[in-house]
Tab-separated table of C-alpha atoms in Angstrom:
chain	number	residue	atom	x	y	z
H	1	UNK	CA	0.000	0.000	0.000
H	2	UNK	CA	2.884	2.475	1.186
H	3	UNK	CA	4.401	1.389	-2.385
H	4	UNK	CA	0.971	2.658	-4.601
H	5	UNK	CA	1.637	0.047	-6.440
H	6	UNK	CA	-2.389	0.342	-7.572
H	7	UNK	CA	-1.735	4.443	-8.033
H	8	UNK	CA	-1.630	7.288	-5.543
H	9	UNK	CA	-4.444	6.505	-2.483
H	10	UNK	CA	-6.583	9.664	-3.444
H	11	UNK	CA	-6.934	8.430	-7.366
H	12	UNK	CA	-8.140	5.014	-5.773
H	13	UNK	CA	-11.835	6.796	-4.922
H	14	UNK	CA	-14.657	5.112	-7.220
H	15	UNK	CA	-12.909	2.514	-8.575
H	16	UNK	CA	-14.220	-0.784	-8.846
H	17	UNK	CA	-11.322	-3.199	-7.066
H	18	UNK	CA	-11.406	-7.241	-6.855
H	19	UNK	CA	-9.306	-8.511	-4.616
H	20	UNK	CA	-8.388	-12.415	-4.660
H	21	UNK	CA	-8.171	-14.863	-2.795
H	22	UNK	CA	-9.270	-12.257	0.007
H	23	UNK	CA	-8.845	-13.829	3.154
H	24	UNK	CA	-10.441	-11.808	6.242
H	25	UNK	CA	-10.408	-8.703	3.231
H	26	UNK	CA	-7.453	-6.473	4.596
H	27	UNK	CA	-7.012	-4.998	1.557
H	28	UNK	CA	-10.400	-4.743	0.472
H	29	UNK	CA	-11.049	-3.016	3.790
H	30	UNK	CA	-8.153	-0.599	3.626
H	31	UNK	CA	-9.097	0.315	-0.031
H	32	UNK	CA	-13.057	1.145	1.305
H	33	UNK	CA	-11.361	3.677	3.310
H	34	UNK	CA	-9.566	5.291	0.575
H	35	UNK	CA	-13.402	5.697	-1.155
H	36	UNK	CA	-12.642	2.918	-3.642
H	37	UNK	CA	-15.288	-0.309	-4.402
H	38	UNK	CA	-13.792	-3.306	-3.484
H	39	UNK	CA	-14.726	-6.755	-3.917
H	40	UNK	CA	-13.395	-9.035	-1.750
H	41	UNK	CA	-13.509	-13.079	-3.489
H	42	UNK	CA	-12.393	-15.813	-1.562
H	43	UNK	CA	-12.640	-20.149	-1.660
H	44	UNK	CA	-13.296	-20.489	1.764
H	45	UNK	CA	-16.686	-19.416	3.553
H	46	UNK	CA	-14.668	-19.535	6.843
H	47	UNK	CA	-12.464	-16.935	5.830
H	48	UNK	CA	-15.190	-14.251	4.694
H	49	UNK	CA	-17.459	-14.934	8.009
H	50	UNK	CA	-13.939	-13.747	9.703
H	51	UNK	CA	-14.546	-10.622	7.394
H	52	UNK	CA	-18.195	-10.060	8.383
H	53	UNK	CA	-16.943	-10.502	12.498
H	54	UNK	CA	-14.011	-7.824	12.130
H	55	UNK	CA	-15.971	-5.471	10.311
H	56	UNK	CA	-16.125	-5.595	6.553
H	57	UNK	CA	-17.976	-2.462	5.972
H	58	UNK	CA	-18.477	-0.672	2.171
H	59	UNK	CA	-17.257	-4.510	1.239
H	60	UNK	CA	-19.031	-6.641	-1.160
H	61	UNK	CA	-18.041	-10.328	0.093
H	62	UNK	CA	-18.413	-13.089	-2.788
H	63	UNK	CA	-17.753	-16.529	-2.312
H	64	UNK	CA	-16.266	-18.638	-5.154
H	65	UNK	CA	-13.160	-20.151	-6.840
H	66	UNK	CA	-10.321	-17.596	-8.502
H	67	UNK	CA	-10.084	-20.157	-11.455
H	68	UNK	CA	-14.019	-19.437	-12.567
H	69	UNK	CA	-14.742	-15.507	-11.923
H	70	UNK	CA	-18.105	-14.923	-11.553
H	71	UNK	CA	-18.210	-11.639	-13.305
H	72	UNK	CA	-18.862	-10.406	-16.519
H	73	UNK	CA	-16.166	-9.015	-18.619
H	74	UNK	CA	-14.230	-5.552	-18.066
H	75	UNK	CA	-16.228	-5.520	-14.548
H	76	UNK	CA	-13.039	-3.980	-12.803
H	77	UNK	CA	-10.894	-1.045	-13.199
H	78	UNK	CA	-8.357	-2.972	-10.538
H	79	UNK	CA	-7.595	-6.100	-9.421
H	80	UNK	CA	-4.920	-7.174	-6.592
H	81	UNK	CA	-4.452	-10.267	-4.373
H	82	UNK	CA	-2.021	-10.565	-1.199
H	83	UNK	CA	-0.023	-14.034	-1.187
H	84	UNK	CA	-3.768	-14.958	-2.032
H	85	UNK	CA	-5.050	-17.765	-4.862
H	86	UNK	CA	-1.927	-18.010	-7.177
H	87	UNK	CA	0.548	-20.390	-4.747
H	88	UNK	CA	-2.218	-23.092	-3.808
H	89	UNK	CA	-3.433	-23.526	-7.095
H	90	UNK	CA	-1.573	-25.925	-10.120
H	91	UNK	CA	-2.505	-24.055	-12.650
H	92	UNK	CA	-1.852	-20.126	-12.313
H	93	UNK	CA	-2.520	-19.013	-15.532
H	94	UNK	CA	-6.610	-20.065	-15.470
H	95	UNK	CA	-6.500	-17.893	-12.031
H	96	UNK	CA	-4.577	-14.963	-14.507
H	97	UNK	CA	-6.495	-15.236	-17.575
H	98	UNK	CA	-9.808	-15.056	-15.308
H	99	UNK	CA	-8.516	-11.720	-13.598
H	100	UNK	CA	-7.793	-10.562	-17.305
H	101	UNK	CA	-11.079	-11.149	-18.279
H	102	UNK	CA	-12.726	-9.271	-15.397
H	103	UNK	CA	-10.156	-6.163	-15.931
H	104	UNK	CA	-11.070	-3.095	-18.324
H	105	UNK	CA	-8.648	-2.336	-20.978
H	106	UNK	CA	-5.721	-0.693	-19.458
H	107	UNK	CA	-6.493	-1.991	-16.083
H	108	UNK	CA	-3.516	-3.216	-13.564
H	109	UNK	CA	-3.754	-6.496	-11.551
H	110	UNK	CA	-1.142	-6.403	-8.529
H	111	UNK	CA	-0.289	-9.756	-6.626
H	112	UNK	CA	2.435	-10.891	-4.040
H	113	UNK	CA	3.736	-14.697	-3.436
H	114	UNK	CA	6.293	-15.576	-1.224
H	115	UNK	CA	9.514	-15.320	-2.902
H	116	UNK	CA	10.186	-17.760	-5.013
H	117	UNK	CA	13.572	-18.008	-3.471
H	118	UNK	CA	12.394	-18.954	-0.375
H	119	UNK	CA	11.707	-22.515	-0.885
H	120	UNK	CA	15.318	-23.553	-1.596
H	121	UNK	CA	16.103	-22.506	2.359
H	122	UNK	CA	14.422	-24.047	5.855
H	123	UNK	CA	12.005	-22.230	7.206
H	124	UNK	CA	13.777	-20.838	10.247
H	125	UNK	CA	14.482	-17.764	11.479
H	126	UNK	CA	18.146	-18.539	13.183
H	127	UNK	CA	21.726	-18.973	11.219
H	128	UNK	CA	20.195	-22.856	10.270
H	129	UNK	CA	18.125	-20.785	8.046
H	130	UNK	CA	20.841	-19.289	5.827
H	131	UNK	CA	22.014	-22.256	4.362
H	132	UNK	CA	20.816	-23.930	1.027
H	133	UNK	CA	18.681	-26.876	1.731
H	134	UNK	CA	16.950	-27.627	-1.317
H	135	UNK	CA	16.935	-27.224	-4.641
H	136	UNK	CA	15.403	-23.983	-6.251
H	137	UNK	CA	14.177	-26.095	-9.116
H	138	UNK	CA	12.401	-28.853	-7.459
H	139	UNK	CA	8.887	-28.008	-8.132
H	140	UNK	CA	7.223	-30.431	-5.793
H	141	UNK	CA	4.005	-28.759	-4.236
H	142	UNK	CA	4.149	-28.291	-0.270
H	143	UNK	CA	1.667	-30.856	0.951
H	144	UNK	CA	-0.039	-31.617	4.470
H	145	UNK	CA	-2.285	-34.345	5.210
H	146	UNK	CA	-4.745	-35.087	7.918
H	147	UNK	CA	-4.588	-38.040	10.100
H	148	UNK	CA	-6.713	-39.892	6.864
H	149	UNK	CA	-4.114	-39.172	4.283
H	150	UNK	CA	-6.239	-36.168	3.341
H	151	UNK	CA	-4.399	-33.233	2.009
H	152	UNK	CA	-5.227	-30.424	3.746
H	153	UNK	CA	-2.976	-27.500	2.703
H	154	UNK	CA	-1.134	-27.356	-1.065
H	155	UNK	CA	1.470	-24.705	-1.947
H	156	UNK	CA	2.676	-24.639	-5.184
H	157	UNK	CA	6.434	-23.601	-5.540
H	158	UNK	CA	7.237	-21.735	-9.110
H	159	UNK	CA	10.413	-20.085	-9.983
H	160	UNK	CA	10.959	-16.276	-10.922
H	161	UNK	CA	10.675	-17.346	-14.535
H	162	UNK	CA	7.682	-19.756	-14.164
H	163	UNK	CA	5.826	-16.759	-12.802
H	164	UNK	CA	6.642	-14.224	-15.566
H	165	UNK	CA	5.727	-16.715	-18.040
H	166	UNK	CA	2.466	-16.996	-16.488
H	167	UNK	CA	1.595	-13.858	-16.881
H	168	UNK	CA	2.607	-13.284	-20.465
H	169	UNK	CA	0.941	-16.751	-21.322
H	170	UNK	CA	-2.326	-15.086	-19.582
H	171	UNK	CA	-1.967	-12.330	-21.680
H	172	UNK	CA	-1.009	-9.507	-19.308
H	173	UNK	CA	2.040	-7.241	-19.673
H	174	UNK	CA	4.724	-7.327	-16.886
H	175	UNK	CA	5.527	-3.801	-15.824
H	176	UNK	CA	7.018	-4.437	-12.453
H	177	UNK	CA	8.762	-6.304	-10.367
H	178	UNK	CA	9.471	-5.421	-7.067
H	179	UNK	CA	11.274	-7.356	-4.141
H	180	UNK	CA	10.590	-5.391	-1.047
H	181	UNK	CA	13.892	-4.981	1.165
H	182	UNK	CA	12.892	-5.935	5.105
H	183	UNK	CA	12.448	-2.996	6.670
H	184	UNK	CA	14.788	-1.538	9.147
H	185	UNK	CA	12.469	-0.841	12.230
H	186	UNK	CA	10.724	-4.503	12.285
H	187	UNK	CA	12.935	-6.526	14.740
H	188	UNK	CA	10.288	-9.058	14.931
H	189	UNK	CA	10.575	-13.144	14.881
H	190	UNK	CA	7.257	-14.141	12.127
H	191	UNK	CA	7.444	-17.923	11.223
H	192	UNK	CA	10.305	-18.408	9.360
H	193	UNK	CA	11.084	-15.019	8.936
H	194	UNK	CA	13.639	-12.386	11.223
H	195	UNK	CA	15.707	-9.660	10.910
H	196	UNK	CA	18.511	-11.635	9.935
H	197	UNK	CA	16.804	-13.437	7.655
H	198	UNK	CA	15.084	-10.400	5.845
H	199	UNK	CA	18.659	-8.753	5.508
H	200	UNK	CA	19.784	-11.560	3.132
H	201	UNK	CA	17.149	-12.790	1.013
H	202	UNK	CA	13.909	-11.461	-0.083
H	203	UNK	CA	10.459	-12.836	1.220
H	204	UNK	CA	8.042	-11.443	-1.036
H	205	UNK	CA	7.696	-10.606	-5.024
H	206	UNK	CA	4.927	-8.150	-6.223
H	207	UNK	CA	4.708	-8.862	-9.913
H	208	UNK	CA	2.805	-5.341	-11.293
H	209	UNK	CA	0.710	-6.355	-14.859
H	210	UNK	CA	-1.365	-4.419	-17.080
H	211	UNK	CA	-4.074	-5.110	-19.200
H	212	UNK	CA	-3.184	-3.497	-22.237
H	213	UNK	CA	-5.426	-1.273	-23.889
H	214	UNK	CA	-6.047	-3.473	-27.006
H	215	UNK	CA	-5.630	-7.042	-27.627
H	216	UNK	CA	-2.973	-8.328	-29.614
């Protein structure tokens, strides 16, 4: 958000927003407050009663899967999803051609994974994080399983390339992207993640496409 990565806050008023993969609808929530109209879309009824209980107010909450948008064409000037969608599904470009669909001509769809990067290290905060553990390539999804054999959470790793290639393949242009630095005043421990950590390698990628104006 501090990045305007969808344009300045106060240009953000009246448009028409989908957000993916929503979760409890931060974003969707912060962009009602800027004036904007933001639909927050999310898999998991769960997830948007959590938006109803923390207050999901100027918030249209819709219930369905990223892969099969159900909107008409050119419904949204914007479209954006926060580590949201993209990794737990196998195949990313049905998610991006959907989002295409919904944009308007000349309309920008902004969405953040965990660094690709990220899977080639343990997920530990300390020095035993540092080190190489895997290989960058291996795309084996993340998989956990319930006591039945069930699986209950998928990630799906894809490298820098794979992701860029999804995009042009979904007919977006690239335009952006960005590899936010760890910022210097958050000393916090988050997972994985810590200062020492964050100082090395990156955690997140925003990849920044456009809709251009006219197909090609």
């Amino acid at each position: 958000m501090e990045a305007e990565l969808l344009g300045p806050p106060e240009e953000l008023k009246g448009k028409a927003v989908l957000e993916i993969g929503a979760g409890a609808a931060q974003c969707s929530r912060w962009l009602a407050a800027q004036g904007a109209r933001p639909v927050a879309l999310d898999l998991s009824h769960r997830q948007l009663q959590h938006a109803l209980r923390i207050g999901a107010e100027g918030v249209a909450l819709v219930e369905a899967d990223a892969g099969a948008l159900p909107f008409g064409d050119g419904t949204f000037d914007l479209a954006c999803s926060a580590y949201g969608a993209l990794p737990f599904v196998a195949d990313p470009v049905r998610v991006l051609r959907e989002v295409r669909r919904v944009l308007r001509p000349g309309g920008r769809f902004v969405f953040s994974v965990t660094h690709p990067i990220r899977w080639a290290f343990p997920d530990e905060p300390g020095p035993e994080g540092l080190s190489v553990s895997a290989s960058y390539f291996d795309r084996t999804p993340y998989v956990e399983q319930d006591e039945a054999g069930r699986a209950v959470y998928v990630e799906h790793h894809r490298t820098v390339g794979d992701r860029v290639r999804d995009v042009v393949a979904a007919g977006f242009r690239l335009v952006d992207l960005v590899e936010p630095e760890w910022p210097s005043w958050n000393s916090q421990e988050w997972g994985g993640w810590s200062p020492l950590r964050g100082n090395l390698i990156p955690g997140t990628a925003i990849f920044v496409c456009v809709r251009d104006e006219r197909d090609v």
